[in-house]
PDB file of C-alpha atoms in Angstrom:
ATOM      1  CA  MET A   4     -29.405  67.169   7.555  1.00  0.00           C
ATOM      2  CA  MET A   5     -31.937  64.359   7.364  1.00  0.00           C
ATOM      3  CA  LYS A   6     -31.637  61.753   4.714  1.00  0.00           C
ATOM      4  CA  GLN A   7     -34.765  61.357   2.684  1.00  0.00           C
ATOM      5  CA  LYS A   8     -35.826  57.784   2.323  1.00  0.00           C
ATOM      6  CA  ARG A   9     -37.200  56.597  -0.944  1.00  0.00           C
ATOM      7  CA  LYS A  10     -40.707  55.334  -0.667  1.00  0.00           C
ATOM      8  CA  LYS A  11     -40.542  51.678  -1.550  1.00  0.00           C
ATOM      9  CA  GLU A  12     -43.201  50.612  -3.973  1.00  0.00           C
ATOM     10  CA  VAL A  13     -45.127  47.644  -2.694  1.00  0.00           C
ATOM     11  CA  SER A  14     -46.652  45.221  -5.142  1.00  0.00           C
ATOM     12  CA  ASP A  15     -50.221  43.988  -4.702  1.00  0.00           C
ATOM     13  CA  ARG A  16     -48.897  40.574  -3.731  1.00  0.00           C
ATOM     14  CA  GLU A  17     -46.553  42.001  -1.094  1.00  0.00           C
ATOM     15  CA  ARG A  18     -49.290  44.222   0.334  1.00  0.00           C
ATOM     16  CA  GLU A  19     -51.696  41.283   0.395  1.00  0.00           C
ATOM     17  CA  GLU A  20     -49.175  39.013   2.094  1.00  0.00           C
ATOM     18  CA  ARG A  21     -48.426  41.703   4.649  1.00  0.00           C
ATOM     19  CA  LEU A  22     -52.110  42.171   5.458  1.00  0.00           C
ATOM     20  CA  VAL A  23     -52.636  38.458   5.935  1.00  0.00           C
ATOM     21  CA  ALA A  24     -49.283  37.403   7.362  1.00  0.00           C
ATOM     22  CA  GLU A  25     -48.149  40.270   9.570  1.00  0.00           C
ATOM     23  CA  TYR A  26     -51.264  40.110  11.699  1.00  0.00           C
ATOM     24  CA  PHE A  27     -49.840  37.052  13.371  1.00  0.00           C
ATOM     25  CA  GLU A  28     -46.884  34.734  13.371  1.00  0.00           C
ATOM     26  CA  HIS A  29     -48.386  31.434  12.324  1.00  0.00           C
ATOM     27  CA  ASP A  30     -45.426  29.436  13.554  1.00  0.00           C
ATOM     28  CA  LYS A  31     -45.868  30.590  17.152  1.00  0.00           C
ATOM     29  CA  GLU A  32     -47.747  28.261  19.461  1.00  0.00           C
ATOM     30  CA  GLY A  33     -51.267  29.406  20.212  1.00  0.00           C
ATOM     31  CA  GLN A  34     -51.519  31.848  17.286  1.00  0.00           C
ATOM     32  CA  PRO A  35     -54.188  31.344  14.609  1.00  0.00           C
ATOM     33  CA  ILE A  36     -53.201  29.990  11.218  1.00  0.00           C
ATOM     34  CA  TYR A  37     -54.654  32.036   8.359  1.00  0.00           C
ATOM     35  CA  MET A  38     -54.590  31.555   4.615  1.00  0.00           C
ATOM     36  CA  ALA A  39     -56.563  33.087   1.772  1.00  0.00           C
ATOM     37  CA  VAL A  40     -58.207  31.624  -1.302  1.00  0.00           C
ATOM     38  CA  LYS A  41     -59.994  33.823  -3.854  1.00  0.00           C
ATOM     39  CA  GLY A  42     -59.396  36.835  -1.587  1.00  0.00           C
ATOM     40  CA  VAL A  43     -61.225  35.273   1.357  1.00  0.00           C
ATOM     41  CA  VAL A  44     -59.160  34.773   4.530  1.00  0.00           C
ATOM     42  CA  PHE A  45     -59.826  31.532   6.396  1.00  0.00           C
ATOM     43  CA  ASP A  46     -58.777  30.487   9.888  1.00  0.00           C
ATOM     44  CA  VAL A  47     -57.324  27.035   9.192  1.00  0.00           C
ATOM     45  CA  THR A  48     -56.064  26.534  12.752  1.00  0.00           C
ATOM     46  CA  SER A  49     -58.319  23.491  13.207  1.00  0.00           C
ATOM     47  CA  GLY A  50     -56.364  21.891  10.349  1.00  0.00           C
ATOM     48  CA  LYS A  51     -53.034  22.446  12.093  1.00  0.00           C
ATOM     49  CA  GLU A  52     -51.857  18.976  11.070  1.00  0.00           C
ATOM     50  CA  PHE A  53     -52.128  20.142   7.434  1.00  0.00           C
ATOM     51  CA  TYR A  54     -51.226  23.850   7.705  1.00  0.00           C
ATOM     52  CA  GLY A  55     -49.107  24.201  10.850  1.00  0.00           C
ATOM     53  CA  LYS A  56     -45.340  24.563  11.014  1.00  0.00           C
ATOM     54  CA  GLY A  57     -43.697  21.637   9.230  1.00  0.00           C
ATOM     55  CA  ALA A  58     -47.044  20.371   7.901  1.00  0.00           C
ATOM     56  CA  PRO A  59     -47.531  19.457   4.222  1.00  0.00           C
ATOM     57  CA  TYR A  60     -49.522  22.563   3.219  1.00  0.00           C
ATOM     58  CA  ASN A  61     -47.748  25.133   5.386  1.00  0.00           C
ATOM     59  CA  ALA A  62     -46.493  26.896   2.233  1.00  0.00           C
ATOM     60  CA  LEU A  63     -50.095  28.026   1.561  1.00  0.00           C
ATOM     61  CA  VAL A  64     -50.335  29.851   4.896  1.00  0.00           C
ATOM     62  CA  GLY A  65     -50.051  33.616   5.362  1.00  0.00           C
ATOM     63  CA  LYS A  66     -50.888  34.576   1.796  1.00  0.00           C
ATOM     64  CA  ASP A  67     -53.554  34.306  -0.883  1.00  0.00           C
ATOM     65  CA  SER A  68     -52.630  30.981  -2.472  1.00  0.00           C
ATOM     66  CA  THR A  69     -55.472  30.831  -4.997  1.00  0.00           C
ATOM     67  CA  ARG A  70     -53.311  29.753  -7.927  1.00  0.00           C
ATOM     68  CA  GLY A  71     -51.560  27.067  -5.880  1.00  0.00           C
ATOM     69  CA  VAL A  72     -54.906  25.662  -4.720  1.00  0.00           C
ATOM     70  CA  ALA A  73     -56.245  25.648  -8.297  1.00  0.00           C
ATOM     71  CA  LYS A  74     -53.157  23.891  -9.642  1.00  0.00           C
ATOM     72  CA  MET A  75     -52.668  21.758  -6.540  1.00  0.00           C
ATOM     73  CA  SER A  76     -49.151  23.165  -6.454  1.00  0.00           C
ATOM     74  CA  LEU A  77     -46.839  24.255  -3.668  1.00  0.00           C
ATOM     75  CA  ASP A  78     -44.316  25.823  -6.047  1.00  0.00           C
ATOM     76  CA  PRO A  79     -43.453  29.319  -4.783  1.00  0.00           C
ATOM     77  CA  GLU A  80     -44.399  30.927  -8.118  1.00  0.00           C
ATOM     78  CA  ASP A  81     -47.911  29.449  -7.785  1.00  0.00           C
ATOM     79  CA  LEU A  82     -48.499  30.818  -4.278  1.00  0.00           C
ATOM     80  CA  THR A  83     -50.325  33.913  -5.493  1.00  0.00           C
ATOM     81  CA  HIS A  84     -53.832  35.273  -6.029  1.00  0.00           C
ATOM     82  CA  ASP A  85     -53.218  35.545  -9.796  1.00  0.00           C
ATOM     83  CA  THR A  86     -55.422  33.193 -11.813  1.00  0.00           C
ATOM     84  CA  THR A  87     -54.215  34.358 -15.233  1.00  0.00           C
ATOM     85  CA  GLY A  88     -53.743  31.437 -17.600  1.00  0.00           C
ATOM     86  CA  LEU A  89     -55.465  28.783 -15.499  1.00  0.00           C
ATOM     87  CA  THR A  90     -57.288  26.137 -17.508  1.00  0.00           C
ATOM     88  CA  GLU A  91     -61.040  25.573 -17.253  1.00  0.00           C
ATOM     89  CA  GLU A  92     -60.282  22.362 -15.355  1.00  0.00           C
ATOM     90  CA  GLU A  93     -58.082  24.228 -12.861  1.00  0.00           C
ATOM     91  CA  LEU A  94     -60.731  26.938 -12.379  1.00  0.00           C
ATOM     92  CA  LYS A  95     -63.387  24.273 -11.756  1.00  0.00           C
ATOM     93  CA  SER A  96     -61.072  22.545  -9.282  1.00  0.00           C
ATOM     94  CA  LEU A  97     -60.517  25.895  -7.545  1.00  0.00           C
ATOM     95  CA  ASP A  98     -64.255  26.506  -7.179  1.00  0.00           C
ATOM     96  CA  ASP A  99     -64.852  22.966  -5.914  1.00  0.00           C
ATOM     97  CA  ILE A 100     -62.072  23.159  -3.321  1.00  0.00           C
ATOM     98  CA  PHE A 101     -63.078  26.697  -2.287  1.00  0.00           C
ATOM     99  CA  ASN A 102     -66.695  25.658  -1.676  1.00  0.00           C
ATOM    100  CA  ASP A 103     -66.341  22.048  -0.547  1.00  0.00           C
ATOM    101  CA  VAL A 104     -63.228  22.381   1.600  1.00  0.00           C
ATOM    102  CA  TYR A 105     -62.481  25.915   2.724  1.00  0.00           C
ATOM    103  CA  LYS A 106     -65.976  27.433   2.979  1.00  0.00           C
ATOM    104  CA  ALA A 107     -67.404  24.189   4.353  1.00  0.00           C
ATOM    105  CA  LYS A 108     -64.691  23.486   6.901  1.00  0.00           C
ATOM    106  CA  TYR A 109     -62.985  26.711   8.025  1.00  0.00           C
ATOM    107  CA  PRO A 110     -64.302  30.000   9.443  1.00  0.00           C
ATOM    108  CA  ILE A 111     -63.958  33.109   7.296  1.00  0.00           C
ATOM    109  CA  VAL A 112     -62.142  35.853   9.194  1.00  0.00           C
ATOM    110  CA  GLY A 113     -61.804  38.534   6.529  1.00  0.00           C
ATOM    111  CA  TYR A 114     -60.810  39.495   3.014  1.00  0.00           C
ATOM    112  CA  THR A 115     -57.519  40.418   1.352  1.00  0.00           C
ATOM    113  CA  SER A 116     -56.799  43.861  -0.052  1.00  0.00           C
ATOM    114  CA  GLN A 117     -57.021  42.362  -3.548  1.00  0.00           C
ATOM    115  CA  ARG A 118     -60.714  41.707  -2.937  1.00  0.00           C
ATOM    116  CA  ILE A 119     -61.694  45.021  -1.336  1.00  0.00           C
ATOM    117  CA  LEU A 120     -59.292  47.619  -2.801  1.00  0.00           C
ATOM    118  CA  ASN A 121     -58.594  48.886  -6.304  1.00  0.00           C
ATOM    119  CA  GLU A 122     -55.075  48.656  -7.733  1.00  0.00           C
ATOM    120  CA  ASP A 123     -54.339  52.222  -6.600  1.00  0.00           C
ATOM    121  CA  GLY A 124     -55.284  51.347  -3.013  1.00  0.00           C
ATOM    122  CA  SER A 125     -58.597  53.191  -3.056  1.00  0.00           C
ATOM    123  CA  PRO A 126     -61.737  51.430  -1.810  1.00  0.00           C
ATOM    124  CA  ASN A 127     -63.451  49.256  -4.399  1.00  0.00           C
ATOM    125  CA  GLN A 128     -66.914  50.772  -4.705  1.00  0.00           C
ATOM    126  CA  ASN A 129     -68.186  47.500  -6.214  1.00  0.00           C
ATOM    127  CA  PHE A 130     -67.261  45.536  -3.081  1.00  0.00           C
ATOM    128  CA  LYS A 131     -70.476  44.733  -1.266  1.00  0.00           C
ATOM    129  CA  PRO A 132     -70.046  42.862   2.007  1.00  0.00           C
ATOM    130  CA  GLU A 133     -73.525  41.415   1.652  1.00  0.00           C
ATOM    131  CA  ASP A 134     -72.443  39.686  -1.591  1.00  0.00           C
ATOM    132  CA  GLN A 135     -69.334  38.142  -0.021  1.00  0.00           C
ATOM    133  CA  PRO A 136     -68.887  34.915   1.875  1.00  0.00           C
ATOM    134  CA  HIS A 137     -69.688  35.921   5.446  1.00  0.00           C
ATOM    135  CA  PHE A 138     -67.656  35.604   8.584  1.00  0.00           C
ATOM    136  CA  SER A 139     -68.532  35.923  12.225  1.00  0.00           C
ATOM    137  CA  ILE A 140     -67.139  38.850  14.169  1.00  0.00           C
ATOM    138  CA  ARG A 141     -64.885  37.417  16.841  1.00  0.00           C
ATOM    139  CA  ASP A 142     -63.521  38.976  20.006  1.00  0.00           C
ATOM    140  CA  GLU A 143     -60.065  39.622  18.549  1.00  0.00           C
ATOM    141  CA  PHE A 144     -61.439  41.911  15.836  1.00  0.00           C
TER     142      PHE A 144
END
């Protein structure tokens, strides 16, 4: 008799982290270092001194850390895509950092599920790739 396993419910945050983080092991030498802000996944490998293992901003890696970037916080509860309750100043800071640091400095390699899927996991019909920050298709994709 086979035991039936309960299907574990996966939260949006867990699914998002899995999509970003399980693609690679960012603490292994030679692997890319990815992080997401506002649902856009960036390859921050060129900033290894900031985002690599043991580096000051390593906590931001492997997940959508939008709230942490907006609040300039590395607290675990802020390392999420959720922007609920952010002040106007924090939202402005987020936009400035997103545009002036991440989009200007790091290649875009994809998008998180939060950006392209509905809460039920179905495709977001309003997601239009042509309206998104663009990334170059690379050999590994």
